[in-house]
Amino acid sequence: MPSNKAGKKVRADAASALEGLTRDGMTVMSGGFGLCGIPENLIVALRDSGARNLTVISNNAGVDGFGLGVLLETRQIRKMVSSYVGENKEFERQYLAKELELEFNPQGTLAERIRAGGAGIYGFYTRTGAGTIVAEGKEQREVNGELFVLETGLTADLAIVKAWKGDTEGNLVYRKTARNFNPMMATAGRVTVAEVEELVEPGVLDPDQIHTPGIFVQRIFRGKDYQKRIEQRTVRKRGVV
Amino acid sequence: MPWTRDDLAKRAARELRDGYYVNLGIGIPTLVANYIPPGMDVVLQSENGMLGMGPFPYEGDEDPDLINAGKQTITELATSSFFSSSDSFGMIRGGHINLSVLGALEVAENGDLANWMVPGKMVKGMGGAMDLVAGVRRVVVVMEHNSKDGAAKFKPRCELPLTGANCVDMLITDLAVFERPDRKSKFKLIELAPGVTAEQVRTRTSAIFES
C-alpha cells in the first residue's frame, strides 16, 4: 500500500494513478448511482491494467459498453456486490451462464456497510431485510419485539471515486446527485483514487464545504473526456407548468 | 369500472399530508407527484441522495449530475438538498420519512410485501425497497388487484420472496382500497372503485379482510 503523503497525491492521469495498485483477485469499490457520478476514467484504466477475477462493490453494474459494463465485456469481474443490476444485458448473460457471481445487498445496507467499513465498525444490526432471504445465514436478534439482522462492514483493496472538484491535498467536493456512494467508498478503500473534473490548488475550496477530507484520498488526478451519459432522459415542454 | 393507473396515483395522493417528507417508488407511485394538492407542502425524497425533487427539466436543460432513483433527469428547487447514500438511507431507516408509496407483486393479509424477485427469472435486485419498508413510518402499496392470468395478488401469505415482513399499512388496487389502523390489525375494505361490488372484490381476493 502506498503511504498517505500529504502534498504528494497528484498524478497525471488515470493510468499513472492506478500504477502499482492493481492485481488479480482484488476487491474494488466503484462509486456512482447508475451512470451518475461514476469514475469513468478509472474504470477504463482498470480495464487497461488487465487485472482479472475482480470483486467489484458498486450499487449498479453500468450499461453495456459503458461504466462497469466495460469491465464486464472483458470478463475481468468475477463477482459483483450490488443492489440493482437491471440495465445490462451482458451482465445478465454472464450471470445466467454462471460465469459471474452476484451478491445483492439492500441499497441502504450496502451504503451503511461501506460507511461502517471505512469507520472501523465491524457490524451493525438493521431492521432492513429481517425475515427475508437477505437475512439467511446471518445472525438475527430480537430487540423490544422487533427483529434485526447483523450486517458487517465492507472495505476494499482499492476504491475508485469521482468528484466534481478536488485539490492537490485530496479534499473533494461532489456535485448534486453525483455524490451518492462516492463519499463512503472514499473512506473504505485501503487505497482510494479520486478523479475530478477540476483539480485546484489548496485554499481554493472552502474548507467548510468539503465533503471528503483529503486524508481518505491517496491519489488524485484531473479526468478527461467525460461522457456523463444519461440513462433516462425525461423532459417537459417549455411553456407547460 | 376499475381504477386506471392515474386514478391509483390520485387515490394514493390523498394519503399525503401538509409537511410530509415522502418517497415515491418507480412506476405508478412516481405519478403520485402529479396529484399533490395545490398549496400543500410535500417534500419528495429520492434515495440516491436528494430532498426536494423538482419536475423534469425543460428540453436542453438536462443535467447528468441531477437524476432521481429511477435514473430520470430531474430539477432542483429552492428547498432542495443533496447528500450521500448513507445519509439518505439514514433518513429512511431512521424513520424520518413520513410516507412511502411502492408497487408490489404480492401483498399478504398479515402485511407482508413481495415486490423484488420472481424465482427462476432474472433478478434485477431490491434496490432501496427493503430499506424503505423497514424504516418509513407509513407504507402505501399500489398494485393491480389480480395478475394477468387472474390470480389473486392480495393473499393469505406471499409466495414470492419477501421485501419486508408486516410492513404494509394501506393497499390501493384497481378495484378497492384496504387499510389497517396499525400493524397488529387486519386489513379492512374501506373503498370500492366505481361500479365494483364488495362481492366482486371478495371473489377476486384470496386474503381474509374485514369489511
Tab-separated table of C-alpha atoms in Angstrom:
chain	number	residue	atom	x	y	z
A	1	MET	CA	0.000	0.000	0.000
A	2	PRO	CA	1.316	3.461	-0.893
A	3	SER	CA	1.843	5.807	2.002
A	4	ASN	CA	-0.647	8.593	2.530
A	5	LYS	CA	1.670	11.504	1.959
A	6	ALA	CA	0.156	14.927	2.129
A	7	GLY	CA	1.262	17.073	-0.784
A	8	LYS	CA	2.315	14.082	-2.900
A	9	LYS	CA	-1.014	12.827	-4.201
A	10	VAL	CA	-1.380	14.304	-7.659
A	11	ARG	CA	-0.963	12.042	-10.701
A	12	ALA	CA	-1.041	12.931	-14.387
A	13	ASP	CA	-3.844	10.638	-15.476
A	14	ALA	CA	-5.863	7.534	-14.653
A	15	ALA	CA	-3.206	5.039	-15.760
A	16	SER	CA	-0.479	6.574	-13.604
A	17	ALA	CA	-2.918	6.958	-10.715
A	18	LEU	CA	-3.523	3.181	-10.731
A	19	GLU	CA	0.143	2.266	-11.213
A	20	GLY	CA	1.207	-0.459	-8.776
A	21	LEU	CA	-2.259	-0.698	-7.229
A	22	THR	CA	-3.946	-3.378	-9.317
A	23	ARG	CA	-3.671	-7.152	-9.145
A	24	ASP	CA	-5.754	-10.222	-9.965
A	25	GLY	CA	-8.372	-11.214	-7.403
A	26	MET	CA	-8.560	-7.850	-5.694
A	27	THR	CA	-11.683	-6.161	-4.344
A	28	VAL	CA	-12.597	-2.791	-5.854
A	29	MET	CA	-15.249	-0.303	-4.769
A	30	SER	CA	-16.532	1.875	-7.575
A	31	GLY	CA	-18.650	4.978	-6.864
A	32	GLY	CA	-21.781	6.118	-8.635
A	33	PHE	CA	-25.515	5.547	-8.880
A	34	GLY	CA	-26.494	4.251	-12.286
A	35	LEU	CA	-24.174	6.204	-14.590
A	36	CYS	CA	-24.298	9.296	-12.366
A	37	GLY	CA	-21.039	10.108	-10.590
A	38	ILE	CA	-19.076	7.104	-11.868
A	39	PRO	CA	-15.267	7.228	-12.194
A	40	GLU	CA	-15.269	6.989	-15.996
A	41	ASN	CA	-11.512	7.392	-16.438
A	42	LEU	CA	-10.532	4.954	-13.693
A	43	ILE	CA	-12.860	2.207	-14.911
A	44	VAL	CA	-11.165	2.326	-18.328
A	45	ALA	CA	-7.729	2.394	-16.683
A	46	LEU	CA	-8.674	-0.603	-14.555
A	47	ARG	CA	-9.636	-2.434	-17.733
A	48	ASP	CA	-6.306	-1.495	-19.326
A	49	SER	CA	-4.431	-2.712	-16.222
A	50	GLY	CA	-5.584	-6.214	-17.173
A	51	ALA	CA	-6.392	-7.166	-13.556
A	52	ARG	CA	-8.771	-10.129	-13.533
A	53	ASN	CA	-11.052	-12.034	-11.159
A	54	LEU	CA	-12.126	-8.790	-9.575
A	55	THR	CA	-14.769	-8.486	-6.890
A	56	VAL	CA	-16.492	-5.182	-7.573
A	57	ILE	CA	-18.638	-3.456	-4.972
A	58	SER	CA	-20.876	-0.928	-6.692
A	59	ASN	CA	-24.557	-0.063	-6.379
A	60	ASN	CA	-25.102	-0.850	-10.075
A	61	ALA	CA	-23.210	-2.588	-12.865
A	62	GLY	CA	-23.177	0.072	-15.577
A	63	VAL	CA	-24.705	-0.462	-19.014
A	64	ASP	CA	-23.451	-2.449	-21.991
A	65	GLY	CA	-20.171	-0.917	-23.101
A	66	PHE	CA	-20.080	1.943	-20.573
A	67	GLY	CA	-19.288	2.324	-16.898
A	68	LEU	CA	-18.667	-1.056	-15.268
A	69	GLY	CA	-20.069	-2.623	-18.452
A	70	VAL	CA	-16.555	-2.038	-19.811
A	71	LEU	CA	-15.096	-4.488	-17.266
A	72	LEU	CA	-17.886	-6.998	-17.810
A	73	GLU	CA	-17.229	-7.004	-21.542
A	74	THR	CA	-13.607	-8.024	-20.938
A	75	ARG	CA	-14.672	-10.600	-18.301
A	76	GLN	CA	-12.453	-9.027	-15.639
A	77	ILE	CA	-15.175	-9.161	-12.979
A	78	ARG	CA	-15.700	-12.419	-11.081
A	79	LYS	CA	-18.200	-11.148	-8.534
A	80	MET	CA	-20.450	-8.116	-8.091
A	81	VAL	CA	-21.854	-6.804	-4.806
A	82	SER	CA	-24.756	-4.513	-5.773
A	83	SER	CA	-28.334	-3.532	-5.000
A	84	TYR	CA	-29.698	-3.285	-8.540
A	85	VAL	CA	-28.298	-4.504	-11.863
A	86	GLY	CA	-31.232	-4.163	-14.261
A	87	GLU	CA	-29.653	-2.223	-17.129
A	88	ASN	CA	-27.006	-4.536	-18.513
A	89	LYS	CA	-27.586	-7.396	-20.978
A	90	GLU	CA	-24.021	-8.690	-20.833
A	91	PHE	CA	-24.321	-8.832	-17.055
A	92	GLU	CA	-27.497	-10.897	-17.388
A	93	ARG	CA	-25.870	-13.240	-19.888
A	94	GLN	CA	-22.807	-13.885	-17.719
A	95	TYR	CA	-24.936	-14.292	-14.603
A	96	LEU	CA	-27.323	-16.795	-16.174
A	97	ALA	CA	-24.343	-18.714	-17.608
A	98	LYS	CA	-22.938	-18.827	-14.043
A	99	GLU	CA	-19.788	-17.033	-15.170
A	100	LEU	CA	-20.430	-14.202	-12.760
A	101	GLU	CA	-21.184	-14.312	-9.059
A	102	LEU	CA	-23.686	-11.834	-7.653
A	103	GLU	CA	-24.416	-10.732	-4.097
A	104	PHE	CA	-27.440	-8.494	-3.658
A	105	ASN	CA	-27.483	-6.079	-0.744
A	106	PRO	CA	-30.376	-3.742	0.023
A	107	GLN	CA	-29.207	-0.308	-1.089
A	108	GLY	CA	-29.227	1.236	2.374
A	109	THR	CA	-27.485	-1.798	3.838
A	110	LEU	CA	-24.821	-1.568	1.139
A	111	ALA	CA	-24.285	2.141	1.861
A	112	GLU	CA	-24.073	1.535	5.602
A	113	ARG	CA	-21.770	-1.488	5.258
A	114	ILE	CA	-19.345	0.706	3.321
A	115	ARG	CA	-19.684	3.558	5.794
A	116	ALA	CA	-19.068	1.123	8.668
A	117	GLY	CA	-16.073	-0.443	6.940
A	118	GLY	CA	-14.476	2.954	6.441
A	119	ALA	CA	-15.197	3.974	10.029
A	120	GLY	CA	-13.704	0.854	11.616
A	121	ILE	CA	-17.014	-0.618	12.696
A	122	TYR	CA	-17.247	-4.406	12.497
A	123	GLY	CA	-21.005	-4.601	12.006
A	124	PHE	CA	-24.429	-3.254	12.857
A	125	TYR	CA	-27.941	-4.531	13.444
A	126	THR	CA	-30.552	-3.286	10.984
A	127	ARG	CA	-34.257	-3.886	10.518
A	128	THR	CA	-33.731	-3.934	6.736
A	129	GLY	CA	-34.124	-7.447	5.361
A	130	ALA	CA	-35.196	-9.033	8.658
A	131	GLY	CA	-37.443	-12.006	7.944
A	132	THR	CA	-36.404	-12.087	4.253
A	133	ILE	CA	-33.872	-14.158	2.291
A	134	VAL	CA	-31.357	-11.347	2.790
A	135	ALA	CA	-31.121	-12.432	6.441
A	136	GLU	CA	-30.422	-16.095	5.618
A	137	GLY	CA	-27.174	-17.277	7.196
A	138	LYS	CA	-26.856	-14.065	9.211
A	139	GLU	CA	-27.402	-13.534	12.907
A	140	GLN	CA	-30.843	-12.098	13.686
A	141	ARG	CA	-31.672	-10.572	17.039
A	142	GLU	CA	-34.972	-9.548	18.541
A	143	VAL	CA	-34.893	-6.253	20.427
A	144	ASN	CA	-38.070	-4.845	22.008
A	145	GLY	CA	-40.174	-7.161	19.881
A	146	GLU	CA	-38.513	-6.124	16.617
A	147	LEU	CA	-36.229	-8.273	14.503
A	148	PHE	CA	-32.805	-7.013	13.387
A	149	VAL	CA	-30.136	-8.519	11.102
A	150	LEU	CA	-26.401	-8.319	11.731
A	151	GLU	CA	-24.653	-6.829	8.699
A	152	THR	CA	-20.882	-6.435	8.553
A	153	GLY	CA	-18.707	-3.552	7.418
A	154	LEU	CA	-17.104	-3.627	3.972
A	155	THR	CA	-13.665	-2.483	2.910
A	156	ALA	CA	-11.829	-2.843	-0.393
A	157	ASP	CA	-8.254	-3.118	-1.626
A	158	LEU	CA	-8.968	-0.173	-3.886
A	159	ALA	CA	-11.726	2.439	-4.022
A	160	ILE	CA	-12.190	4.462	-7.205
A	161	VAL	CA	-14.346	7.571	-6.828
A	162	LYS	CA	-15.441	10.550	-8.888
A	163	ALA	CA	-15.817	14.074	-7.521
A	164	TRP	CA	-16.596	17.419	-9.129
A	165	LYS	CA	-13.713	19.380	-7.674
A	166	GLY	CA	-10.684	18.333	-5.728
A	167	ASP	CA	-7.496	19.966	-4.535
A	168	THR	CA	-3.948	18.670	-4.515
A	169	GLU	CA	-4.390	17.600	-0.865
A	170	GLY	CA	-7.184	15.214	-1.920
A	171	ASN	CA	-10.063	17.252	-0.480
A	172	LEU	CA	-13.180	16.549	-2.540
A	173	VAL	CA	-16.445	18.288	-3.385
A	174	TYR	CA	-19.205	16.408	-5.197
A	175	ARG	CA	-21.949	17.882	-7.354
A	176	LYS	CA	-25.711	17.288	-6.873
A	177	THR	CA	-26.795	13.632	-7.014
A	178	ALA	CA	-23.394	12.574	-8.377
A	179	ARG	CA	-22.336	12.334	-4.719
A	180	ASN	CA	-24.262	9.108	-3.880
A	181	PHE	CA	-21.869	6.265	-2.888
A	182	ASN	CA	-18.626	8.165	-3.548
A	183	PRO	CA	-18.044	9.667	-0.067
A	184	MET	CA	-18.407	6.364	1.816
A	185	MET	CA	-16.329	4.460	-0.706
A	186	ALA	CA	-13.564	7.044	-0.403
A	187	THR	CA	-13.313	6.122	3.296
A	188	ALA	CA	-13.443	2.349	2.793
A	189	GLY	CA	-10.627	1.764	0.303
A	190	ARG	CA	-7.260	0.670	1.666
A	191	VAL	CA	-6.153	2.882	-1.200
A	192	THR	CA	-8.539	5.459	-2.629
A	193	VAL	CA	-8.005	7.080	-6.008
A	194	ALA	CA	-10.160	10.060	-6.949
A	195	GLU	CA	-10.767	11.555	-10.384
A	196	VAL	CA	-12.108	15.093	-10.546
A	197	GLU	CA	-13.383	17.454	-13.218
A	198	GLU	CA	-11.422	20.364	-11.742
A	199	LEU	CA	-8.172	19.992	-9.831
A	200	VAL	CA	-7.287	23.110	-7.855
A	201	GLU	CA	-4.570	24.361	-5.502
A	202	PRO	CA	-5.042	24.229	-1.708
A	203	GLY	CA	-7.064	27.157	-0.420
A	204	VAL	CA	-9.347	27.384	-3.444
A	205	LEU	CA	-12.018	25.108	-1.981
A	206	ASP	CA	-13.836	26.463	1.071
A	207	PRO	CA	-12.816	24.177	3.975
A	208	ASP	CA	-16.367	24.434	5.307
A	209	GLN	CA	-17.777	22.974	2.094
A	210	ILE	CA	-15.526	19.928	1.680
A	211	HIS	CA	-17.432	16.639	1.541
A	212	THR	CA	-14.491	14.217	1.673
A	213	PRO	CA	-11.420	15.322	3.660
A	214	GLY	CA	-8.122	14.603	1.928
A	215	ILE	CA	-6.954	12.028	4.482
A	216	PHE	CA	-9.170	9.475	2.738
A	217	VAL	CA	-7.656	10.062	-0.704
A	218	GLN	CA	-4.200	8.737	-1.611
A	219	ARG	CA	-4.075	9.698	-5.280
A	220	ILE	CA	-5.922	12.281	-7.339
A	221	PHE	CA	-5.943	13.430	-10.967
A	222	ARG	CA	-7.997	15.508	-13.349
A	223	GLY	CA	-10.164	13.248	-15.510
A	224	LYS	CA	-10.752	13.910	-19.171
A	225	ASP	CA	-13.308	13.339	-21.924
A	226	TYR	CA	-16.255	12.900	-19.581
A	227	GLN	CA	-19.259	11.427	-21.358
A	228	LYS	CA	-21.668	11.655	-18.402
A	229	ARG	CA	-24.277	9.591	-20.175
A	230	ILE	CA	-27.916	9.988	-19.177
A	231	GLU	CA	-29.865	6.735	-18.755
A	232	GLN	CA	-33.417	8.124	-18.740
A	233	ARG	CA	-33.722	11.484	-20.448
A	234	THR	CA	-37.005	12.889	-19.146
A	235	VAL	CA	-38.047	16.458	-20.020
A	236	ARG	CA	-41.087	18.733	-20.045
A	237	LYS	CA	-42.040	21.072	-22.852
A	238	ARG	CA	-41.364	24.769	-22.432
A	239	GLY	CA	-44.421	26.806	-21.624
A	240	VAL	CA	-46.076	23.941	-19.726
A	241	VAL	CA	-46.315	24.346	-15.972
B	1	MET	CA	-65.246	0.430	-13.620
B	2	PRO	CA	-61.794	-0.389	-12.250
B	3	TRP	CA	-59.471	2.478	-11.498
B	4	THR	CA	-56.810	3.431	-14.067
B	5	ARG	CA	-53.118	3.943	-13.280
B	6	ASP	CA	-53.738	7.661	-12.872
B	7	ASP	CA	-56.740	7.004	-10.623
B	8	LEU	CA	-54.496	4.844	-8.414
B	9	ALA	CA	-51.922	7.618	-8.217
B	10	LYS	CA	-54.674	10.154	-7.452
B	11	ARG	CA	-56.032	7.943	-4.687
B	12	ALA	CA	-52.564	7.442	-3.194
B	13	ALA	CA	-52.048	11.232	-3.294
B	14	ARG	CA	-54.982	11.577	-0.886
B	15	GLU	CA	-52.718	9.986	1.750
B	16	LEU	CA	-50.337	12.971	1.568
B	17	ARG	CA	-50.455	15.494	4.393
B	18	ASP	CA	-49.137	19.027	4.601
B	19	GLY	CA	-45.493	18.986	5.687
B	20	TYR	CA	-44.834	15.368	4.791
B	21	TYR	CA	-41.481	14.038	3.579
B	22	VAL	CA	-42.333	11.362	1.022
B	23	ASN	CA	-40.503	8.738	-1.010
B	24	LEU	CA	-42.201	7.534	-4.192
B	25	GLY	CA	-41.255	4.236	-5.836
B	26	ILE	CA	-40.838	3.616	-9.559
B	27	GLY	CA	-43.880	3.169	-11.852
B	28	ILE	CA	-47.378	4.191	-10.725
B	29	PRO	CA	-46.025	5.623	-7.418
B	30	THR	CA	-43.994	8.186	-9.407
B	31	LEU	CA	-47.282	9.520	-10.859
B	32	VAL	CA	-48.409	10.473	-7.339
B	33	ALA	CA	-46.219	13.586	-7.677
B	34	ASN	CA	-48.626	14.856	-10.366
B	35	TYR	CA	-51.506	14.924	-7.874
B	36	ILE	CA	-50.064	16.758	-4.891
B	37	PRO	CA	-52.891	19.151	-3.938
B	38	PRO	CA	-52.061	22.795	-4.705
B	39	GLY	CA	-50.916	24.671	-1.626
B	40	MET	CA	-49.788	21.519	0.174
B	41	ASP	CA	-46.113	21.397	1.150
B	42	VAL	CA	-44.775	17.931	0.380
B	43	VAL	CA	-41.036	17.290	0.060
B	44	LEU	CA	-40.104	14.393	-2.215
B	45	GLN	CA	-37.052	12.360	-1.254
B	46	SER	CA	-35.035	10.487	-3.832
B	47	GLU	CA	-32.961	7.721	-2.252
B	48	ASN	CA	-29.932	8.366	-4.456
B	49	GLY	CA	-29.351	11.452	-2.321
B	50	MET	CA	-31.799	14.327	-2.675
B	51	LEU	CA	-34.599	16.038	-0.789
B	52	GLY	CA	-36.890	18.431	-2.633
B	53	MET	CA	-37.143	16.824	-6.044
B	54	GLY	CA	-38.363	19.218	-8.726
B	55	PRO	CA	-40.154	18.450	-12.024
B	56	PHE	CA	-38.473	17.158	-15.186
B	57	PRO	CA	-36.160	19.757	-16.783
B	58	TYR	CA	-37.024	21.712	-19.901
B	59	GLU	CA	-35.562	20.257	-23.072
B	60	GLY	CA	-31.925	21.239	-23.275
B	61	ASP	CA	-31.614	21.814	-19.508
B	62	GLU	CA	-30.960	18.163	-18.582
B	63	ASP	CA	-28.092	17.740	-16.099
B	64	PRO	CA	-26.440	14.303	-15.942
B	65	ASP	CA	-25.444	15.034	-12.321
B	66	LEU	CA	-29.082	15.508	-11.331
B	67	ILE	CA	-31.199	12.367	-11.520
B	68	ASN	CA	-33.781	10.584	-9.382
B	69	ALA	CA	-33.680	6.987	-8.167
B	70	GLY	CA	-35.302	5.886	-11.443
B	71	LYS	CA	-32.270	7.438	-13.207
B	72	GLN	CA	-34.527	10.067	-14.796
B	73	THR	CA	-33.303	13.634	-15.268
B	74	ILE	CA	-34.987	15.990	-12.787
B	75	THR	CA	-34.527	19.521	-11.411
B	76	GLU	CA	-33.807	21.082	-8.044
B	77	LEU	CA	-35.934	23.544	-6.086
B	78	ALA	CA	-35.054	26.386	-3.720
B	79	THR	CA	-35.743	23.933	-0.876
B	80	SER	CA	-33.550	21.106	-2.227
B	81	SER	CA	-30.595	19.473	-0.530
B	82	PHE	CA	-28.139	16.815	-1.661
B	83	PHE	CA	-26.429	14.177	0.461
B	84	SER	CA	-24.692	10.802	0.335
B	85	SER	CA	-26.402	7.420	0.012
B	86	SER	CA	-25.630	6.635	3.667
B	87	ASP	CA	-27.280	9.872	4.849
B	88	SER	CA	-30.173	9.131	2.528
B	89	PHE	CA	-30.800	5.705	3.999
B	90	GLY	CA	-30.223	7.081	7.479
B	91	MET	CA	-33.299	9.226	6.818
B	92	ILE	CA	-35.196	6.244	5.504
B	93	ARG	CA	-34.197	3.646	8.087
B	94	GLY	CA	-34.289	6.153	10.920
B	95	GLY	CA	-38.000	6.806	10.477
B	96	HIS	CA	-37.644	10.397	9.253
B	97	ILE	CA	-39.678	9.840	6.082
B	98	ASN	CA	-43.425	10.073	6.742
B	99	LEU	CA	-44.780	8.095	3.814
B	100	SER	CA	-43.624	5.788	1.068
B	101	VAL	CA	-45.698	4.683	-1.926
B	102	LEU	CA	-44.494	1.475	-3.564
B	103	GLY	CA	-45.587	-1.033	-6.174
B	104	ALA	CA	-45.994	-4.745	-5.398
B	105	LEU	CA	-46.150	-8.237	-6.850
B	106	GLU	CA	-47.967	-9.651	-3.806
B	107	VAL	CA	-49.322	-8.384	-0.501
B	108	ALA	CA	-50.339	-10.745	2.313
B	109	GLU	CA	-53.181	-10.304	4.786
B	110	ASN	CA	-50.586	-10.001	7.582
B	111	GLY	CA	-48.963	-7.013	5.832
B	112	ASP	CA	-46.043	-8.882	4.248
B	113	LEU	CA	-44.856	-7.407	0.952
B	114	ALA	CA	-43.163	-9.075	-2.043
B	115	ASN	CA	-42.056	-6.776	-4.834
B	116	TRP	CA	-38.493	-7.565	-5.898
B	117	MET	CA	-37.959	-11.121	-7.006
B	118	VAL	CA	-39.589	-13.895	-9.008
B	119	PRO	CA	-37.613	-17.154	-8.605
B	120	GLY	CA	-36.482	-18.577	-11.926
B	121	LYS	CA	-36.483	-15.161	-13.600
B	122	MET	CA	-33.527	-12.801	-13.896
B	123	VAL	CA	-33.484	-10.863	-10.635
B	124	LYS	CA	-32.534	-7.226	-11.009
B	125	GLY	CA	-32.198	-6.527	-7.305
B	126	MET	CA	-34.136	-4.953	-4.476
B	127	GLY	CA	-32.549	-1.513	-4.759
B	128	GLY	CA	-33.792	0.560	-1.825
B	129	ALA	CA	-37.171	-1.161	-1.396
B	130	MET	CA	-36.202	-3.285	1.627
B	131	ASP	CA	-34.820	-0.265	3.465
B	132	LEU	CA	-37.908	1.809	2.672
B	133	VAL	CA	-40.378	-0.735	4.022
B	134	ALA	CA	-38.186	-1.357	7.075
B	135	GLY	CA	-37.920	2.294	8.046
B	136	VAL	CA	-40.650	4.518	6.636
B	137	ARG	CA	-43.454	5.146	9.107
B	138	ARG	CA	-46.356	4.568	6.726
B	139	VAL	CA	-46.180	2.325	3.662
B	140	VAL	CA	-48.854	2.550	0.957
B	141	VAL	CA	-48.844	-0.069	-1.799
B	142	VAL	CA	-50.434	0.414	-5.204
B	143	MET	CA	-50.877	-2.594	-7.491
B	144	GLU	CA	-53.229	-4.320	-9.923
B	145	HIS	CA	-55.723	-6.391	-7.958
B	146	ASN	CA	-55.037	-9.539	-9.985
B	147	SER	CA	-52.206	-10.811	-12.135
B	148	LYS	CA	-52.656	-11.105	-15.917
B	149	ASP	CA	-53.902	-14.679	-15.543
B	150	GLY	CA	-56.471	-13.530	-12.983
B	151	ALA	CA	-54.695	-14.895	-9.893
B	152	ALA	CA	-55.136	-13.040	-6.604
B	153	LYS	CA	-52.206	-10.847	-5.558
B	154	PHE	CA	-53.668	-9.939	-2.148
B	155	LYS	CA	-53.259	-13.332	-0.490
B	156	PRO	CA	-53.184	-15.212	2.818
B	157	ARG	CA	-49.359	-15.451	2.560
B	158	CYS	CA	-46.859	-14.193	-0.011
B	159	GLU	CA	-45.418	-16.987	-2.119
B	160	LEU	CA	-42.659	-14.847	-3.587
B	161	PRO	CA	-39.582	-13.902	-1.533
B	162	LEU	CA	-40.430	-11.040	0.816
B	163	THR	CA	-39.281	-7.459	0.579
B	164	GLY	CA	-40.418	-6.935	4.149
B	165	ALA	CA	-42.487	-8.661	6.820
B	166	ASN	CA	-45.595	-6.970	8.241
B	167	CYS	CA	-44.841	-3.581	6.687
B	168	VAL	CA	-47.877	-2.558	4.577
B	169	ASP	CA	-50.373	-0.075	6.070
B	170	MET	CA	-52.599	0.552	3.061
B	171	LEU	CA	-53.250	-1.289	-0.196
B	172	ILE	CA	-54.749	0.501	-3.193
B	173	THR	CA	-55.700	-1.709	-6.148
B	174	ASP	CA	-57.669	-1.003	-9.303
B	175	LEU	CA	-60.745	-2.424	-7.533
B	176	ALA	CA	-60.574	-1.306	-3.925
B	177	VAL	CA	-58.707	0.259	-1.009
B	178	PHE	CA	-57.761	-1.714	2.108
B	179	GLU	CA	-56.356	-0.185	5.258
B	180	ARG	CA	-55.447	-1.108	8.806
B	181	PRO	CA	-55.035	1.249	11.752
B	182	ASP	CA	-51.818	-0.365	12.973
B	183	ARG	CA	-49.559	-3.313	12.170
B	184	LYS	CA	-51.303	-5.664	14.607
B	185	SER	CA	-54.715	-5.252	12.984
B	186	LYS	CA	-56.327	-6.915	9.986
B	187	PHE	CA	-56.921	-5.058	6.738
B	188	LYS	CA	-60.358	-3.578	6.227
B	189	LEU	CA	-62.019	-2.844	2.892
B	190	ILE	CA	-62.677	0.900	3.026
B	191	GLU	CA	-63.412	1.938	-0.573
B	192	LEU	CA	-64.542	0.443	-3.871
B	193	ALA	CA	-63.836	1.617	-7.407
B	194	PRO	CA	-66.977	2.936	-9.132
B	195	GLY	CA	-69.329	0.105	-10.086
B	196	VAL	CA	-67.280	-2.540	-8.261
B	197	THR	CA	-69.046	-4.508	-5.520
B	198	ALA	CA	-67.589	-5.918	-2.302
B	199	GLU	CA	-68.675	-9.343	-3.521
B	200	GLN	CA	-66.622	-8.960	-6.728
B	201	VAL	CA	-63.607	-7.928	-4.660
B	202	ARG	CA	-64.063	-10.935	-2.387
B	203	THR	CA	-64.186	-13.419	-5.268
B	204	ARG	CA	-61.004	-11.940	-6.745
B	205	THR	CA	-59.092	-11.898	-3.435
B	206	SER	CA	-57.712	-14.866	-1.501
B	207	ALA	CA	-56.661	-12.813	1.561
B	208	ILE	CA	-59.018	-12.568	4.518
B	209	PHE	CA	-60.025	-8.966	5.205
B	210	GLU	CA	-62.703	-7.166	7.176
B	211	SER	CA	-65.431	-5.193	5.505
